[in-house]
PDB file of C-alpha atoms in Angstrom:
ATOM      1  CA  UNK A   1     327.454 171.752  87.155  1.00 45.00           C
ATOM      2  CA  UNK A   2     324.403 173.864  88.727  1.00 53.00           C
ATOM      3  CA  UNK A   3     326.518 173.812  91.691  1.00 55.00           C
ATOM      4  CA  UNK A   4     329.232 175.214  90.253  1.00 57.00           C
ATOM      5  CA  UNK A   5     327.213 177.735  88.453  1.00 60.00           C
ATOM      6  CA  UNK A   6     325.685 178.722  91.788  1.00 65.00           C
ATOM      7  CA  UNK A   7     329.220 179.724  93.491  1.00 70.00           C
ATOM      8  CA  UNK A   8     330.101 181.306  89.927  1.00 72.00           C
ATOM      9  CA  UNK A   9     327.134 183.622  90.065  1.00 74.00           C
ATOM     10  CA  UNK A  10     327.708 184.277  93.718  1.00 70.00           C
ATOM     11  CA  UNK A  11     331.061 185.093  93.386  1.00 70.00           C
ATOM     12  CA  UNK A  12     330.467 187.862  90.363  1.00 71.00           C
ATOM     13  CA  UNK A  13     330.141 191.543  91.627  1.00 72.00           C
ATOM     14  CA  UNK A  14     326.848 192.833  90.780  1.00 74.00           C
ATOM     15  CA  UNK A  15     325.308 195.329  92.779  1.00 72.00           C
ATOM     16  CA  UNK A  16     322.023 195.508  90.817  1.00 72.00           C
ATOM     17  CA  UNK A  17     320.444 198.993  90.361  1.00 76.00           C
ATOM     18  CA  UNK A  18     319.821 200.647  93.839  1.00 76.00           C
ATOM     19  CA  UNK A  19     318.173 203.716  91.987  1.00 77.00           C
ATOM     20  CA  UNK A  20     315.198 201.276  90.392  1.00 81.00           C
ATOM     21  CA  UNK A  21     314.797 198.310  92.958  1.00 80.00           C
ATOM     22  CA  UNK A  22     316.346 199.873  96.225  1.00 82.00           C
ATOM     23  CA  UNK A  23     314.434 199.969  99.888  1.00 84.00           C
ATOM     24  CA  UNK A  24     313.933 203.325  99.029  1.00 84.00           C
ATOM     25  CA  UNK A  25     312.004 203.082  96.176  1.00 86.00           C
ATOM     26  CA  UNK A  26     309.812 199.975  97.756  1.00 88.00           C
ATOM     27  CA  UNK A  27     309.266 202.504 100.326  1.00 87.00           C
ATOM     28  CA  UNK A  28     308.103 204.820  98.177  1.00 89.00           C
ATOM     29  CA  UNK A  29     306.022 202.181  96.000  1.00 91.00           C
ATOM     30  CA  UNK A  30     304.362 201.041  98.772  1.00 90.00           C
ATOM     31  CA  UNK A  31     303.513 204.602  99.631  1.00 90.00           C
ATOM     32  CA  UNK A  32     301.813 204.731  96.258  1.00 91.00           C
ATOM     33  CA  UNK A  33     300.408 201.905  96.337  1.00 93.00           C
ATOM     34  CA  UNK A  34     298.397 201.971  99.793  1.00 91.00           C
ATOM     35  CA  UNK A  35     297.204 205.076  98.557  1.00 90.00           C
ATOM     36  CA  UNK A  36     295.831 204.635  95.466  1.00 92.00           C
ATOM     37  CA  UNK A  37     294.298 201.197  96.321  1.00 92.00           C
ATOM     38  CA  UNK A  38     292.233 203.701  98.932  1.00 90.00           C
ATOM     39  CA  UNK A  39     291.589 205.912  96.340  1.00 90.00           C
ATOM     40  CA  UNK A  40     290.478 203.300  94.057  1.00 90.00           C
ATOM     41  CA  UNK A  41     288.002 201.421  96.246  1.00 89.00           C
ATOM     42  CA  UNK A  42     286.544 205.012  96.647  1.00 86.00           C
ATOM     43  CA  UNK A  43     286.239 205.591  92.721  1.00 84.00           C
ATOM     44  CA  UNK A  44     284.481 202.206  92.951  1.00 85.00           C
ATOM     45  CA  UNK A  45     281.935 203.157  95.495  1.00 82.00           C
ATOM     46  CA  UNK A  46     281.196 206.337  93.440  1.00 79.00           C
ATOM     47  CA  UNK A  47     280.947 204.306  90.230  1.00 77.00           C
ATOM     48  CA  UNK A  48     278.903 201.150  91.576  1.00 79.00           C
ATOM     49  CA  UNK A  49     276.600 203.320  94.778  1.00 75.00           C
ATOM     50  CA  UNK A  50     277.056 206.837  94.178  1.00 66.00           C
ATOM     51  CA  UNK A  51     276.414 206.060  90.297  1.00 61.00           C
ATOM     52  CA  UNK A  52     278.493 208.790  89.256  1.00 53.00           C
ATOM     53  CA  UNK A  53     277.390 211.467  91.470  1.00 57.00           C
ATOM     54  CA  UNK A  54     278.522 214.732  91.766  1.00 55.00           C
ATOM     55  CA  UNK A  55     278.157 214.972  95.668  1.00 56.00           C
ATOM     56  CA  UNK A  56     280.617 216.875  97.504  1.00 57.00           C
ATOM     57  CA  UNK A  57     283.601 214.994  98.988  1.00 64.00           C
ATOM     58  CA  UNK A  58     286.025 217.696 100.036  1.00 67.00           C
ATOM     59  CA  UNK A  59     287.418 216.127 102.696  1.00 66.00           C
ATOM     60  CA  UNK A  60     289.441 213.855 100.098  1.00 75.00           C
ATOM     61  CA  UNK A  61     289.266 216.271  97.139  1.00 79.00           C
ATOM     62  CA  UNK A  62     292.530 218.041  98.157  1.00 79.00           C
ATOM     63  CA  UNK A  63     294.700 214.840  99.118  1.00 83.00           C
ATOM     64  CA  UNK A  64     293.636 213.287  96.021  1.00 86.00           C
ATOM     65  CA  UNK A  65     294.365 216.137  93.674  1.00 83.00           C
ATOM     66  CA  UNK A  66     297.951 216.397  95.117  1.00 85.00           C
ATOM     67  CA  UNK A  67     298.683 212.527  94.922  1.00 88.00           C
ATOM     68  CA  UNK A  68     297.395 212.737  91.553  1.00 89.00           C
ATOM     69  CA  UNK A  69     299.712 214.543  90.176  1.00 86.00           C
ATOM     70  CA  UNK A  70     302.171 213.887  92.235  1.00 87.00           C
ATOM     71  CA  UNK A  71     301.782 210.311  90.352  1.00 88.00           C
ATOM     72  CA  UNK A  72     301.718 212.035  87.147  1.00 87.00           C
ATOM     73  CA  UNK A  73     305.137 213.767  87.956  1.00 86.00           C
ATOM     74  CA  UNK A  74     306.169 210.325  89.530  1.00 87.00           C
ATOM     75  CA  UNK A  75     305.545 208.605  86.014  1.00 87.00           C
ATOM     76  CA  UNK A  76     307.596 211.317  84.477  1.00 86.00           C
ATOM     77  CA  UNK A  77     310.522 210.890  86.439  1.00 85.00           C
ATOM     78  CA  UNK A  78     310.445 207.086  85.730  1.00 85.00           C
ATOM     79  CA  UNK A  79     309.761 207.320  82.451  1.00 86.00           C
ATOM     80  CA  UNK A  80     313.202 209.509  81.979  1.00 84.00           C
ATOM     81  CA  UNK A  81     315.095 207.002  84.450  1.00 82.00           C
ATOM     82  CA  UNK A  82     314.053 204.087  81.736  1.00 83.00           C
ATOM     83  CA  UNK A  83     314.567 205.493  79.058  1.00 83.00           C
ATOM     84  CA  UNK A  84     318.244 206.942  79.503  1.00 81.00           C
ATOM     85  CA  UNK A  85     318.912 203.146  81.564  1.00 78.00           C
ATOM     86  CA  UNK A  86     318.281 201.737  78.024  1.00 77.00           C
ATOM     87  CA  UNK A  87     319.985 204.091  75.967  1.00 76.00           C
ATOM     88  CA  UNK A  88     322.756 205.756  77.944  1.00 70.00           C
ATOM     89  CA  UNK A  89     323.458 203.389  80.549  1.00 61.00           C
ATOM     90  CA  UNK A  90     325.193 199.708  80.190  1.00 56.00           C
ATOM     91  CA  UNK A  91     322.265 198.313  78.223  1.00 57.00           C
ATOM     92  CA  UNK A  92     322.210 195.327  80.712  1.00 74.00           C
ATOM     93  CA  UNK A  93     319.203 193.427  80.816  1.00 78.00           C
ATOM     94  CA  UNK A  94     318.620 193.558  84.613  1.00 80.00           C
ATOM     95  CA  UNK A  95     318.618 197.323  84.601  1.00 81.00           C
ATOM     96  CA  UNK A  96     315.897 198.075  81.293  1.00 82.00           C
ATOM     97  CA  UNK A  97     313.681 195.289  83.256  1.00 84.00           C
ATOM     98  CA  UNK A  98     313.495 196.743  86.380  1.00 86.00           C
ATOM     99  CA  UNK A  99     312.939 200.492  84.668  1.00 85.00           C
ATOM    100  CA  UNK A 100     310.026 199.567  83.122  1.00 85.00           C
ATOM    101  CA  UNK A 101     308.774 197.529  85.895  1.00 88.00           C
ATOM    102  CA  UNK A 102     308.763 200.333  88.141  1.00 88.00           C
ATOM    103  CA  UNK A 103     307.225 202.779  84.952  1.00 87.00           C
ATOM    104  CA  UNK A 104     303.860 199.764  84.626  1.00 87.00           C
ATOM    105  CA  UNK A 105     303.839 199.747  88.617  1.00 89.00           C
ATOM    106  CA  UNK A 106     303.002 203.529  88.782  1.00 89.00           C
ATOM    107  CA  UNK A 107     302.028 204.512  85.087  1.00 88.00           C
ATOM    108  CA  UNK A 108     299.101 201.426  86.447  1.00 88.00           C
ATOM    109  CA  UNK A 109     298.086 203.043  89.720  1.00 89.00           C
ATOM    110  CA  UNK A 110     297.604 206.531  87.558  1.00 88.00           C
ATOM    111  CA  UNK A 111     295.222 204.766  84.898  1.00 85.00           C
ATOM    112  CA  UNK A 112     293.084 203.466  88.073  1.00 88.00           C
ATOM    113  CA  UNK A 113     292.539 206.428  89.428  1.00 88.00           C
ATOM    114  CA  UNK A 114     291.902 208.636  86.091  1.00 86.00           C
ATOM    115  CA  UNK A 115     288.072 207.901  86.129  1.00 84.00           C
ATOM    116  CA  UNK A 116     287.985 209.604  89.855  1.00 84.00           C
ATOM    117  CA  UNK A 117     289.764 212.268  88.339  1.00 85.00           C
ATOM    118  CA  UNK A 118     287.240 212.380  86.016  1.00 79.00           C
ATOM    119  CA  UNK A 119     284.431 213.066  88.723  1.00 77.00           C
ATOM    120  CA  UNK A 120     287.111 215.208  90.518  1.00 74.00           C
ATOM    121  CA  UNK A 121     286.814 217.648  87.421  1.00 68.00           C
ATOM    122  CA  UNK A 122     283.136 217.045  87.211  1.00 61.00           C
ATOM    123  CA  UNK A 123     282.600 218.496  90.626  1.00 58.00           C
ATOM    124  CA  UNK A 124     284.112 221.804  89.709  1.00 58.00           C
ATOM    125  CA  UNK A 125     283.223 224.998  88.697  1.00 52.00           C
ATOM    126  CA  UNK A 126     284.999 224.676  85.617  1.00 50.00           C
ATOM    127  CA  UNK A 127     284.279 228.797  84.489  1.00 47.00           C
ATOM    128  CA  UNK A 128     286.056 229.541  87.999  1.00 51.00           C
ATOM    129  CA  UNK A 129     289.273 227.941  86.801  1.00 55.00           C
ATOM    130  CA  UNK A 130     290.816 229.880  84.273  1.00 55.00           C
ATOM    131  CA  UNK A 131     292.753 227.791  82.167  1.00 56.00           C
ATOM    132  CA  UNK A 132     291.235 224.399  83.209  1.00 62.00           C
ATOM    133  CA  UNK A 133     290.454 223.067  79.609  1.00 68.00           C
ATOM    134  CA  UNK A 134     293.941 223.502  78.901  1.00 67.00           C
ATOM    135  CA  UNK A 135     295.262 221.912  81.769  1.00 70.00           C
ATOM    136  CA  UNK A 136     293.212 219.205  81.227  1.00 72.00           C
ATOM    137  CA  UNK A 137     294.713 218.594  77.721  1.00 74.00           C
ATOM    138  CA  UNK A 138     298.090 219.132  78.475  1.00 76.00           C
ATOM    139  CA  UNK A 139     297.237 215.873  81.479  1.00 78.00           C
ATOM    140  CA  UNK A 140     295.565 213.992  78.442  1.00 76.00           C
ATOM    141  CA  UNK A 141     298.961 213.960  76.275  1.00 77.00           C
ATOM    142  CA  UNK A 142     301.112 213.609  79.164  1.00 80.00           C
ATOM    143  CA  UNK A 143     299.594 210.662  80.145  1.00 79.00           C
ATOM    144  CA  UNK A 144     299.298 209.533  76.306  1.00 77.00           C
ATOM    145  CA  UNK A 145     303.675 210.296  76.053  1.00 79.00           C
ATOM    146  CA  UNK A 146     303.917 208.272  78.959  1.00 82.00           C
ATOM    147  CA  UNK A 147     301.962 205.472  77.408  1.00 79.00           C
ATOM    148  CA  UNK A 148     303.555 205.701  74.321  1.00 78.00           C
ATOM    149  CA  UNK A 149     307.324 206.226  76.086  1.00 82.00           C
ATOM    150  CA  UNK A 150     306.633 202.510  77.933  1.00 81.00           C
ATOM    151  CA  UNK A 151     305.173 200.533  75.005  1.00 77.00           C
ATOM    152  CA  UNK A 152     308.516 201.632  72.943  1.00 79.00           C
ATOM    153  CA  UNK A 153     310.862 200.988  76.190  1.00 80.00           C
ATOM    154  CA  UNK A 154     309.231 197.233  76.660  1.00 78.00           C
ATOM    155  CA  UNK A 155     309.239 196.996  73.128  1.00 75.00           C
ATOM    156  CA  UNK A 156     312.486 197.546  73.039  1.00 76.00           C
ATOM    157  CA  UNK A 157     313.856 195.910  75.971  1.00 74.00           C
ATOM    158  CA  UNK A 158     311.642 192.521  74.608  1.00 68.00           C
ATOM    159  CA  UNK A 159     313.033 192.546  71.094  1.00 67.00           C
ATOM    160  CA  UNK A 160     316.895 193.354  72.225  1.00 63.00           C
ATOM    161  CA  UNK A 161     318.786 190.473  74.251  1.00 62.00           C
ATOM    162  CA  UNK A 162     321.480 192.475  76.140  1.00 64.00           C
ATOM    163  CA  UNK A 163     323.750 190.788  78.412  1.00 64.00           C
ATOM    164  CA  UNK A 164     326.482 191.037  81.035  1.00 67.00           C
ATOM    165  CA  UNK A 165     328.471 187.508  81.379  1.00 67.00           C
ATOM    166  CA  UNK A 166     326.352 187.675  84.801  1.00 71.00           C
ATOM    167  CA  UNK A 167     322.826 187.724  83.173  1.00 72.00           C
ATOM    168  CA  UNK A 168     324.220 185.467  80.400  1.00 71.00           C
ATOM    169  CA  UNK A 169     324.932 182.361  83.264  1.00 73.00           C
ATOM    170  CA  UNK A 170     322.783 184.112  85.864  1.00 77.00           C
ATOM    171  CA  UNK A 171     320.708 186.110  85.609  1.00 77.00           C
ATOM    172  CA  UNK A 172     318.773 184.523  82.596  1.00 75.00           C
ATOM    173  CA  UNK A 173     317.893 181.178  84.733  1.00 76.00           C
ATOM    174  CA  UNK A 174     315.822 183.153  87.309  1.00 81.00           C
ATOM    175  CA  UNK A 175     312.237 182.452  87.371  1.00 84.00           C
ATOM    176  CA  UNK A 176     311.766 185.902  87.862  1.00 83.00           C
ATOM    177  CA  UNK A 177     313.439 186.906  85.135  1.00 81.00           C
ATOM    178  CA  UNK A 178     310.815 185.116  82.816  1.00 80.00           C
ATOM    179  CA  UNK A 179     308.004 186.485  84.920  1.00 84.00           C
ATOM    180  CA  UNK A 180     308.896 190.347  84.323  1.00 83.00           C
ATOM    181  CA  UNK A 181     309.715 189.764  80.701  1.00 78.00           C
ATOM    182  CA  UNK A 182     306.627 188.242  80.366  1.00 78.00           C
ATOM    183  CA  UNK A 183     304.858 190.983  82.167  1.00 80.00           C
ATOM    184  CA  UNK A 184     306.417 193.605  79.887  1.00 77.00           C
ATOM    185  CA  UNK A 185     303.673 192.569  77.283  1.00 74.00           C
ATOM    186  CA  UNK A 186     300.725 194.348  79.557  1.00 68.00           C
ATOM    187  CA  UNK A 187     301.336 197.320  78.504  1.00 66.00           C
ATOM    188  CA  UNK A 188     300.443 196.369  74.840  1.00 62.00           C
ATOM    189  CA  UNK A 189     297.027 195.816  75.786  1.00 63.00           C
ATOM    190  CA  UNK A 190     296.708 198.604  78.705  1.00 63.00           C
ATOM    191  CA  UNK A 191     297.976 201.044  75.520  1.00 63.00           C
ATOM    192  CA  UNK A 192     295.733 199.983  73.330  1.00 64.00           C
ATOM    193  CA  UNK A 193     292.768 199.605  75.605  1.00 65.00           C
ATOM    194  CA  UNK A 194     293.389 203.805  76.373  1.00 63.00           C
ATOM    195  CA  UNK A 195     294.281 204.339  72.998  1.00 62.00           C
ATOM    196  CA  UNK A 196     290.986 202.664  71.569  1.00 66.00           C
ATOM    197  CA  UNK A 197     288.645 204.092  74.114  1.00 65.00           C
ATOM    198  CA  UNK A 198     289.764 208.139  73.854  1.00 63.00           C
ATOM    199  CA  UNK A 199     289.360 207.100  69.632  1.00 64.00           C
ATOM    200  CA  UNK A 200     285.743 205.653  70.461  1.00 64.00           C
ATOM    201  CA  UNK A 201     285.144 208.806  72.307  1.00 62.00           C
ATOM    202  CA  UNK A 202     286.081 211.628  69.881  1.00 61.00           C
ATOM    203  CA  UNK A 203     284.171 209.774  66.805  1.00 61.00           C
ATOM    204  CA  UNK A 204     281.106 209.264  68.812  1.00 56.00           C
ATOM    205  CA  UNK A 205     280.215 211.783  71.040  1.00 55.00           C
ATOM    206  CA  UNK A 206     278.076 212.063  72.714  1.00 49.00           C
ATOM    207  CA  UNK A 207     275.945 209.368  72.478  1.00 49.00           C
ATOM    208  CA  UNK A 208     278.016 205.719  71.723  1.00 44.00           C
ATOM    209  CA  UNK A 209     276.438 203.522  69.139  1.00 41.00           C
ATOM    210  CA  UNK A 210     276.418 200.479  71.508  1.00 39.00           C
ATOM    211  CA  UNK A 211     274.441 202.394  74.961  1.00 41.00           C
ATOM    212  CA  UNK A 212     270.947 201.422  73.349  1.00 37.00           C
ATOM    213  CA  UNK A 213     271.790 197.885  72.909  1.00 34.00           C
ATOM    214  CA  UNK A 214     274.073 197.660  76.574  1.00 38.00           C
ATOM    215  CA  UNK A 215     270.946 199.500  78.212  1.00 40.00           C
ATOM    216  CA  UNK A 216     267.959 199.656  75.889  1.00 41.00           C
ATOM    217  CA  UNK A 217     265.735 201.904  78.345  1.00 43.00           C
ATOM    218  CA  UNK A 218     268.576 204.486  78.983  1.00 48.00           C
ATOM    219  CA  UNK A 219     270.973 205.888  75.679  1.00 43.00           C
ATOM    220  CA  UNK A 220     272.600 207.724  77.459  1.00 51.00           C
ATOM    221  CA  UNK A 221     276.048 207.425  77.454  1.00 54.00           C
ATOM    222  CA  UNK A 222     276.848 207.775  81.070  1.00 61.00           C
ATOM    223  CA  UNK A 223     276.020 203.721  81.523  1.00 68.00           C
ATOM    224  CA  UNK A 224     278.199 202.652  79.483  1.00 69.00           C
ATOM    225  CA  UNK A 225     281.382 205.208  80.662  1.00 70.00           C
ATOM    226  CA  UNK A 226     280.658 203.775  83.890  1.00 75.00           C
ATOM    227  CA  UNK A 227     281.603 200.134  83.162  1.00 78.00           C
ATOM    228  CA  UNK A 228     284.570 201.715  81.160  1.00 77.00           C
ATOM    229  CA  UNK A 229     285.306 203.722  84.035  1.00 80.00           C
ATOM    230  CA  UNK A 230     284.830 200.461  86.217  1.00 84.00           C
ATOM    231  CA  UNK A 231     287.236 198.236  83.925  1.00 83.00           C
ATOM    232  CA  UNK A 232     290.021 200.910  84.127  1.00 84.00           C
ATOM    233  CA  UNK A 233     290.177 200.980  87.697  1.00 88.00           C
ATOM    234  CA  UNK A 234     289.971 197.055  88.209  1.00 89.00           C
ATOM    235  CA  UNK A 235     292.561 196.282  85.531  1.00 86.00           C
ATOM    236  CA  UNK A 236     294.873 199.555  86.976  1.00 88.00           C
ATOM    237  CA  UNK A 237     294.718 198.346  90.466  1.00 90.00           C
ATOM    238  CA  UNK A 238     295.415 194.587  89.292  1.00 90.00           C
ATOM    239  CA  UNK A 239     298.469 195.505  87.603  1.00 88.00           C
ATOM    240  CA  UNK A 240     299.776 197.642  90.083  1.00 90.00           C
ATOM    241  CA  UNK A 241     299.868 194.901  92.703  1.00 92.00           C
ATOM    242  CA  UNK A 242     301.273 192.389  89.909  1.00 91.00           C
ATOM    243  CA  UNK A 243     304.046 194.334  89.087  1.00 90.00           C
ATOM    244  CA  UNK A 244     304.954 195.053  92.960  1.00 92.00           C
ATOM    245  CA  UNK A 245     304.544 191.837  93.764  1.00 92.00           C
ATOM    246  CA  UNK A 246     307.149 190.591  90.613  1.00 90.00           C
ATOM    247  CA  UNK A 247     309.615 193.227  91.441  1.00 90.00           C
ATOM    248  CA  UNK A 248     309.481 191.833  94.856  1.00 90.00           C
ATOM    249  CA  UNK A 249     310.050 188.636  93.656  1.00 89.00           C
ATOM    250  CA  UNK A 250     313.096 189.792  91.366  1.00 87.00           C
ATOM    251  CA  UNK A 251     314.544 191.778  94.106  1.00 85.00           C
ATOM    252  CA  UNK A 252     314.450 188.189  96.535  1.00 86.00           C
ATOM    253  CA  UNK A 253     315.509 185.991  93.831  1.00 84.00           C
ATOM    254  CA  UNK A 254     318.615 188.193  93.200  1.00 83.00           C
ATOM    255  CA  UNK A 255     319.431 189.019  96.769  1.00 80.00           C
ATOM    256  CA  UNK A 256     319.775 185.323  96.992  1.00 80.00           C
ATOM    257  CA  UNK A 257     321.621 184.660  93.985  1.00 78.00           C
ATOM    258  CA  UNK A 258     324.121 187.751  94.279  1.00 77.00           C
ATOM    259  CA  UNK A 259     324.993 187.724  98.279  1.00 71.00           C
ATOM    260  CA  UNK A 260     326.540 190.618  99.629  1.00 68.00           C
ATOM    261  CA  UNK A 261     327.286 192.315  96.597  1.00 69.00           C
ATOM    262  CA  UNK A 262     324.031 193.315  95.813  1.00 74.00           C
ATOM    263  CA  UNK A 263     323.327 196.633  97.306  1.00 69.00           C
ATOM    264  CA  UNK A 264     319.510 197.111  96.496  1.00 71.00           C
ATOM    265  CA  UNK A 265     318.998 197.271 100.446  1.00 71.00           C
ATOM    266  CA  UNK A 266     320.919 200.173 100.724  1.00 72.00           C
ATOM    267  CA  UNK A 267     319.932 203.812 100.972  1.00 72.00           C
ATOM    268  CA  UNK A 268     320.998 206.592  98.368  1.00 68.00           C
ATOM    269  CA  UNK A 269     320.382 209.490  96.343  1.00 69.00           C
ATOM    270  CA  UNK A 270     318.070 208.240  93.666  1.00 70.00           C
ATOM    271  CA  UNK A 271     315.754 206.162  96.165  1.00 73.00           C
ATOM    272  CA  UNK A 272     315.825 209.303  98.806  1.00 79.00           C
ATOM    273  CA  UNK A 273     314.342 211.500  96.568  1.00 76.00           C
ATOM    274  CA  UNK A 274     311.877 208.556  95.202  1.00 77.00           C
ATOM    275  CA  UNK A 275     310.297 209.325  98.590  1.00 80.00           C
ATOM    276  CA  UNK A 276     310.483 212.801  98.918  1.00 79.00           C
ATOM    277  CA  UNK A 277     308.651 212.869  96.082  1.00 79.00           C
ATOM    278  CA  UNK A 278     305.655 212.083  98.084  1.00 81.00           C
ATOM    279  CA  UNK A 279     305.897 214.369 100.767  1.00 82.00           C
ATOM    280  CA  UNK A 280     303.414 217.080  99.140  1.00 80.00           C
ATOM    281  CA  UNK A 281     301.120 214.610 100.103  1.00 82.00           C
ATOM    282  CA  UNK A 282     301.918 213.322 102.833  1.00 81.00           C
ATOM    283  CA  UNK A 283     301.760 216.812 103.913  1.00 81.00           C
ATOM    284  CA  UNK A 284     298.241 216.986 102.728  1.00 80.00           C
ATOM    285  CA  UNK A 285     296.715 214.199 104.238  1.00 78.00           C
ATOM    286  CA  UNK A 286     298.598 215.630 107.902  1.00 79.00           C
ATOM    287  CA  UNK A 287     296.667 218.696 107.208  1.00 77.00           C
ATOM    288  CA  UNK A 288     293.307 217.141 106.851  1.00 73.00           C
ATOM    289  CA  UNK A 289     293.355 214.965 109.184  1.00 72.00           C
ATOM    290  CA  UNK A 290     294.224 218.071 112.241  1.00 74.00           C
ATOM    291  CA  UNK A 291     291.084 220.256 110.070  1.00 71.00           C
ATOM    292  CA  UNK A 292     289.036 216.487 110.798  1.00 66.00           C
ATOM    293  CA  UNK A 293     290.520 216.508 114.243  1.00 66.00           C
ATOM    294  CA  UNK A 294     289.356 220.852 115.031  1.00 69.00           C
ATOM    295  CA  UNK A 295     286.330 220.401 114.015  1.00 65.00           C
TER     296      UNK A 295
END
């Protein structure tokens, strides 16, 4: 019976999403990823050794302020792609798994890097920026709609069992399949955790109720921001590398499963400009390293 199963499943045209899983958009991922792993273990260093400081680092400043937001637009772009794969497309299962897959892998690598935004602003001249405070808040709810856009996709992807006759004697049995469903819970708790810290942090500023107890000789409030700060880049950079490692795992399992029919190895529109988008910074970093390379 699982033999014939096997040479069913093989023998049913599915060519997966190319758009959401293809070589482009690993490409592009992996892009992302390297980088903001980088950028992480330097938000670390500042956090742990450099305790926060304010010292000048303009040779990364630039690079990081255009990858930045270049993730922030990223997010936005995959948030859109998931949500109108769930509601406008064919409502198969495959498809609203993989959308918010990709939306966790880089909505993650965003939330580890925030608190080095955070210093990034610090070390500003904020009354030479006109319009910074508002910029600042329009970043805050964009982040906060992208939050709130993939808790109500993976809520409803979870709670709604679509399927093709492929995913029904398919694609359900994959391990992977299991794996990214469960995954889909994270961002429950990555929500809240955001959500419940930027509460704490309005009602209590700007002195927390717990700093004298966490650090009884020092109240103020930067210690215990700092662990916060510390926790959001650890559990960011952890679930960024979970998710791209499950969505590599998905993309195997089905290459496998589907033969030549699946076409997630093959170049197109979507996944072409899924790594354009990154050019602006790949531009950047080019740029700073021939200003490294004059000087």
């Amino acid at each position: 019976m699982d033999r014939c199963s096997k040479e069913v499943c093989q023998h049913i045209d599915f060519p997966g999403n190319p758009d959401l899983a293809g070589i482009g958009v690993l490409v592009s991922f992996g892009f992302q990823l390297a980088l903001a792993s980088t950028f992480g273990i330097f938000a670390v260093y500042h956090l742990i050794v450099a305790r926060n400081s304010k010292s000048d680092w303009k040779d990364f400043r630039g690079v990081f302020h255009t990858f930045f937001f270049s993730s922030v637009y990223f997010n936005v772009a995959l948030a859109v792609a998931a949500v109108v794969s769930i509601a406008l497309d064919d409502k198969t299962q495959y498809t609203a798994l993989v959308a918010n897959l990709d939306l966790l892998l880089s909505l993650s690598s965003t939330q580890a890097l925030w608190p080095l935004y955070v210093l990034y602003e610090a070390g500003r001249p904020q009354d030479d920026i006109p319009g910074s405070t508002f910029r600042l808040l329009l970043l805050k709810t964009c982040l906060g709609l992208l939050g709130a856009t993939l808790l109500s996709t993976c809520a409803a992807t979870i709670v709604v069992h679509w399927g093709s006759n492929f995913e029904l004697f398919c694609f359900h049995d994959l391990p992977a399949r299991s794996v990214v469903s469960g995954l889909l819970y994270a961002p429950i708790g990555i929500t809240a955790l955001g959500l419940g810290t930027a509460a704490l942090r309005q009602v209590y500023p700007p002195k927390w109720p717990l700093a004298g107890i966490i650090t009884p000789e020092k109240s103020d409030k930067s210690m215990l921001w700092r662990w916060v700060h510390l926790g959001m880049v650890f559990l960011g950079l952890a679930t960024m590398w979970v998710a791209f490692g499950v969505l590599w795992m998905l993309r195997t399992e089905m290459s496998g499963l589907t033969g030549e029919s699946y076409q997630e190895n093959e170049w197109g529109f979507g996944q072409i400009v899924a790594v354009v988008a990154w050019l602006p910074t790949a531009v950047d970093i080019v740029w700073e390293m021939v200003k490294l390379v004059r000087q």
